[in-house]
Every structure is written in C-alpha cells, then in structure tokens.
Amino acid sequence: MINTWIDDFEKVSKNALAAEWFVSPLEYLWSDGKNHFDKIFRDGVTPHSRFDQMVSPTLYRTTMQVDFRAKMTVFAFMRETIANSYGVEFESGLLAFYQLDYLACLSQWIYVIEGYCRKLFSVTSPSNVKYSHWIIPRTGDTTRDRLIKCLAEALGKYLDGIMFKRESDPHIERLSRHLLLHGNLENKDFFSQKNCLILMFLLDALVVIEMVKNMNFPTIFSERPGEVERIKRRKALYMMKLKHAFADENILKIELLKEYL
C-alpha cells in the first residue's frame, strides 16, 4: 500500500513542481488531503498567478483544519527533536497564518527551512545546503527508506529549483530565500497565502522525514501523558485566531500594511 502511495506522491509532486507548488506529505497521507492534491495537480501546469489565486484559498481551507493542525503540532512538531528545536518559530508562524498575517508567518518560517535541512540531512557545508550535500537518513527498513528518499527528492527539487535558487529579479512573487534575506525584494505580493502554504508544506515534509527516520510513524496518534490537554489548548487558540481573522482590528492592521504595497 505504501509503495502505491509513493508512486502517487511522486506523480502529483512532479506536477505541482511544474506549477511552482509543493505537496504536503503530511496532508497527502490522509484521503481528504490526497484527493484535493490529486485533483488540483492532476496535470502539469505552468506557473500562473490566476491559478495560484484559485488554488490557494481551497488548500488553505483544507489544510488549516484546527483539529488536525493542533494534533500535528503536538504529535509531530513537539515530539521530534529537530522540529521541536524550531517549535517557537513554527507555532508563532502558524498562529500568524490563522490570522491571515502572511508577512509575519513567512518571516517566521522562511529561515527555518535551511536550518531544519542542515540538521536533518547532516549538511556540513557552511555555505551550501543544496540537495547534493544532503546525507539522506536511513533506517534499514526498505519501505521506510524508500519513503524517506521519495520525500527528500521532492523536497530537494523544490528547494534547489525555486526557494534556494539564486535570483536577481527583485519583482518576483515566488519563494526566494536569497532575495528576502539580502533585503533585495521589491514585490510585496511575495508575502502571499500561496507562499505561506508552501512553507508549511515544506515543514510538513521535513517533520514526516524526521518521524519516519525515528520510527515514530505511523504510530503518530499514540497519545502520551499531557498531550490531550496540549491539543485542547491549541484547538481553542487556533479557533480564536481564525475567528478573529476578520475582526475589525485585524482587518485594519491588514489595510494599514497594504498602504506600503
């Protein structure tokens, strides 16, 4: 069954990459998420802003389900050693995302990707984090190792080809760590729902690889002491953030920031 899943993921991931998107394996592991990604990226399409504007709200509604994200925060990101080392940044970005604060969300998450990759894939180069420098984790289990390799390859192709690629055009909208971290970005549409979704999906891929590496998948839903309360508190907070996303105060904040665009 997992081999069929890997075949499907590789196909849809390839189609998504052609559109400058990335597929969350954490979402794709469940039937609802898989169905959505399969429909959206059933064919290879070229990058297009109109396509992004149509797809982003659908994926946001699908992948930001409060119950699921609260459980994944506790069962995945808080349990795994590397993921947990970025826990403050991850959850701060998630809270901002629930309030539609894309600038704050993206600013929290974009630099975490490189650090996570360095730790997870044992990158020793101080200046290069490309896929060719990664040491792909191995468990000794054929199926698990194929899954890790599949996810790492998809991740490497996106990062090398898009996010970590050197970019000289300051007006692009697609993710570029290079432009943002060097202060050369001139297109504020860069801070978009699409780019926040992609960063979340990249983090999902990294934590799934870490879980598989540590033999903590598929036993992810085995509750540990104190986790029920942690999930409950996060569900309440995420719901409040989502509920207040369209409150007058938050709308005013978004409008004020738009004055700079």
XYZ file of C-alpha atoms in Angstrom:
261
model
C 0.000 0.000 0.000
C 2.772 2.457 0.900
C 4.527 1.764 -2.411
C 1.371 2.771 -4.295
C 1.187 5.911 -2.156
C 4.797 6.747 -3.005
C 4.097 6.292 -6.733
C 1.094 8.617 -6.475
C 3.010 11.204 -4.446
C 5.889 11.261 -6.907
C 3.492 11.930 -9.786
C 1.476 14.681 -8.102
C 4.640 16.222 -6.653
C 6.156 16.451 -10.128
C 3.032 18.168 -11.465
C 2.963 20.566 -8.520
C 6.618 21.476 -9.015
C 5.891 22.400 -12.636
C 3.419 24.962 -11.255
C 5.952 26.092 -8.606
C 3.986 24.423 -5.819
C 4.870 21.751 -3.273
C 2.678 18.942 -1.932
C 2.456 18.342 1.813
C 3.050 14.645 2.517
C 1.506 15.130 5.932
C -1.769 16.137 4.277
C -1.345 13.656 1.416
C -1.191 10.757 3.858
C -4.921 11.172 4.573
C -7.647 10.528 1.998
C -9.170 14.039 2.017
C -5.827 15.753 1.509
C -4.777 13.247 -1.137
C -8.000 13.751 -3.080
C -7.563 17.524 -3.069
C -3.941 17.469 -4.203
C -4.675 14.821 -6.843
C -7.461 16.950 -8.324
C -5.563 20.234 -8.217
C -2.333 18.851 -9.630
C -3.687 16.057 -11.812
C -1.872 17.630 -14.767
C 1.361 19.508 -15.121
C 0.630 23.230 -15.452
C 2.887 26.219 -15.900
C 3.159 28.815 -13.135
C 0.328 31.339 -13.316
C -0.909 33.896 -10.794
C -4.550 33.236 -11.686
C -4.093 29.529 -10.941
C -2.454 30.405 -7.608
C -5.316 32.716 -6.656
C -7.854 29.969 -7.337
C -5.928 27.171 -5.626
C -4.644 28.920 -2.504
C -7.978 29.504 -0.698
C -9.049 25.909 -1.353
C -5.831 24.490 0.029
C -5.965 26.879 2.975
C -9.419 25.665 3.977
C -8.374 22.038 3.506
C -5.013 22.094 5.251
C -5.692 24.509 8.108
C -8.314 22.372 9.834
C -7.957 23.281 13.515
C -8.259 19.764 14.944
C -5.717 18.283 12.535
C -3.171 21.079 12.879
C -3.402 21.048 16.684
C -2.741 17.306 16.721
C 0.136 17.588 14.253
C 1.716 20.353 16.313
C 1.680 18.139 19.408
C 2.150 14.675 17.885
C 4.765 15.678 15.312
C 6.431 19.055 15.743
C 6.612 18.918 19.550
C 7.819 15.307 19.703
C 10.620 15.264 17.161
C 13.942 16.650 18.387
C 14.839 18.820 15.399
C 11.289 20.008 14.787
C 10.928 20.897 18.448
C 14.104 23.000 18.307
C 12.158 25.281 15.940
C 8.914 24.978 17.878
C 8.594 28.651 18.796
C 9.092 29.749 15.199
C 6.787 27.068 13.848
C 3.859 27.759 16.145
C 4.279 31.551 16.007
C 4.097 31.322 12.219
C 1.065 29.056 12.398
C -0.774 31.485 14.681
C 0.023 34.338 12.276
C -1.224 32.222 9.372
C -4.546 31.629 11.111
C -4.909 35.407 11.393
C -4.064 35.870 7.702
C -0.888 37.751 8.647
C 1.192 36.439 5.763
C 4.141 38.758 6.337
C 4.622 37.621 9.933
C 4.043 33.972 9.015
C 6.500 33.965 6.144
C 9.110 35.899 8.105
C 8.939 33.285 10.885
C 9.185 30.256 8.635
C 11.435 31.027 5.676
C 14.742 30.795 7.517
C 13.724 27.690 9.483
C 13.746 25.550 6.319
C 17.512 25.854 5.825
C 18.298 25.168 9.482
C 15.996 22.154 9.553
C 17.601 20.768 6.389
C 21.098 21.238 7.809
C 20.269 19.286 10.959
C 18.084 16.595 9.386
C 20.380 15.892 6.445
C 23.685 16.439 8.284
C 24.871 19.223 5.979
C 28.418 20.237 6.877
C 28.975 22.912 4.240
C 28.736 26.372 5.863
C 27.555 27.987 2.630
C 25.717 25.353 0.603
C 22.570 23.470 1.547
C 21.741 22.025 -1.877
C 20.367 18.516 -2.220
C 23.725 17.194 -3.444
C 25.179 17.964 0.002
C 22.474 16.079 1.912
C 23.050 12.789 3.699
C 19.682 11.072 3.386
C 18.731 9.286 6.630
C 18.410 5.510 6.522
C 16.561 3.187 8.861
C 17.493 -0.184 7.403
C 13.854 -0.838 6.561
C 13.332 -0.964 2.791
C 9.866 0.598 2.768
C 10.719 3.377 5.218
C 13.924 4.176 3.356
C 12.071 4.405 0.040
C 9.571 6.783 1.619
C 12.344 8.976 3.034
C 14.144 9.013 -0.318
C 10.936 9.930 -2.161
C 10.173 12.848 0.158
C 13.778 14.049 0.257
C 13.986 14.067 -3.546
C 10.755 16.070 -3.867
C 11.997 18.483 -1.211
C 15.405 18.824 -2.848
C 13.952 19.533 -6.275
C 11.753 22.312 -4.938
C 14.419 23.906 -2.785
C 17.215 23.708 -5.374
C 14.995 24.771 -8.259
C 12.980 27.519 -6.572
C 13.470 28.566 -2.966
C 17.270 28.277 -2.664
C 17.942 29.234 -6.277
C 19.891 32.466 -6.725
C 17.518 35.082 -8.082
C 18.305 38.516 -9.474
C 14.782 39.686 -10.352
C 13.561 41.676 -7.318
C 9.959 41.727 -8.588
C 9.172 38.008 -8.461
C 6.351 36.593 -6.337
C 7.634 33.027 -5.916
C 9.553 31.999 -2.830
C 13.162 33.141 -2.797
C 15.230 32.974 0.333
C 18.051 34.785 -1.473
C 16.108 37.946 -2.289
C 14.351 38.185 1.058
C 17.323 37.598 3.330
C 19.503 40.017 1.367
C 16.868 42.726 1.511
C 16.542 42.926 -2.284
C 12.863 42.011 -2.596
C 10.737 44.744 -4.185
C 7.433 42.928 -4.750
C 5.323 42.858 -1.605
C 2.957 40.343 -3.238
C 5.694 37.920 -2.217
C 4.003 37.845 1.209
C 1.121 35.736 -0.044
C -1.156 32.956 1.090
C 0.443 30.676 -1.502
C 3.974 31.196 -0.215
C 2.895 30.627 3.390
C 1.146 27.426 2.369
C 4.238 26.183 0.559
C 6.450 26.903 3.562
C 4.040 24.975 5.778
C 4.068 22.077 3.324
C 7.894 22.095 3.274
C 7.912 21.942 7.069
C 5.383 19.091 6.880
C 7.750 17.166 4.605
C 10.704 17.715 6.918
C 8.822 16.548 10.006
C 7.463 13.464 8.213
C 11.005 12.509 7.200
C 12.164 13.013 10.794
C 9.280 10.907 12.130
C 9.972 8.068 9.694
C 13.703 8.251 10.448
C 12.999 7.940 14.177
C 10.483 5.106 13.680
C 7.692 7.335 15.035
C 5.452 6.854 12.023
C 2.749 5.534 11.597
C 2.374 5.348 15.410
C 1.928 9.125 15.460
C -1.546 9.074 17.060
C -0.486 7.145 20.179
C -1.162 9.713 22.893
C 1.408 10.452 25.575
C 0.812 11.945 29.041
C -0.200 15.593 28.900
C -0.784 15.668 25.148
C -4.584 15.674 25.271
C -4.526 18.925 27.225
C -1.910 20.428 24.891
C -4.095 19.631 21.897
C -7.190 21.006 23.590
C -5.495 24.326 24.368
C -4.183 24.691 20.837
C -7.536 23.911 19.273
C -9.084 26.669 21.367
C -6.364 29.173 20.467
C -6.277 28.320 16.753
C -10.053 28.650 16.599
C -9.918 32.056 18.283
C -7.254 33.256 15.856
C -9.277 32.017 12.903
C -12.475 33.542 14.277
C -10.833 36.931 14.800
C -9.120 36.974 11.405
C -11.954 39.137 10.101
C -12.411 41.217 13.234
C -12.235 44.982 12.748
C -8.862 45.249 14.458
C -7.241 42.599 12.275
C -8.788 43.948 9.074
C -7.495 47.416 9.973
C -3.996 46.016 10.524
C -4.056 44.330 7.105
C -5.310 47.519 5.462
C -2.584 49.608 7.113
C 0.105 47.242 5.886
C -1.354 47.363 2.389
C -0.557 51.077 2.304
C 3.061 50.069 1.676
C 2.239 47.838 -1.286
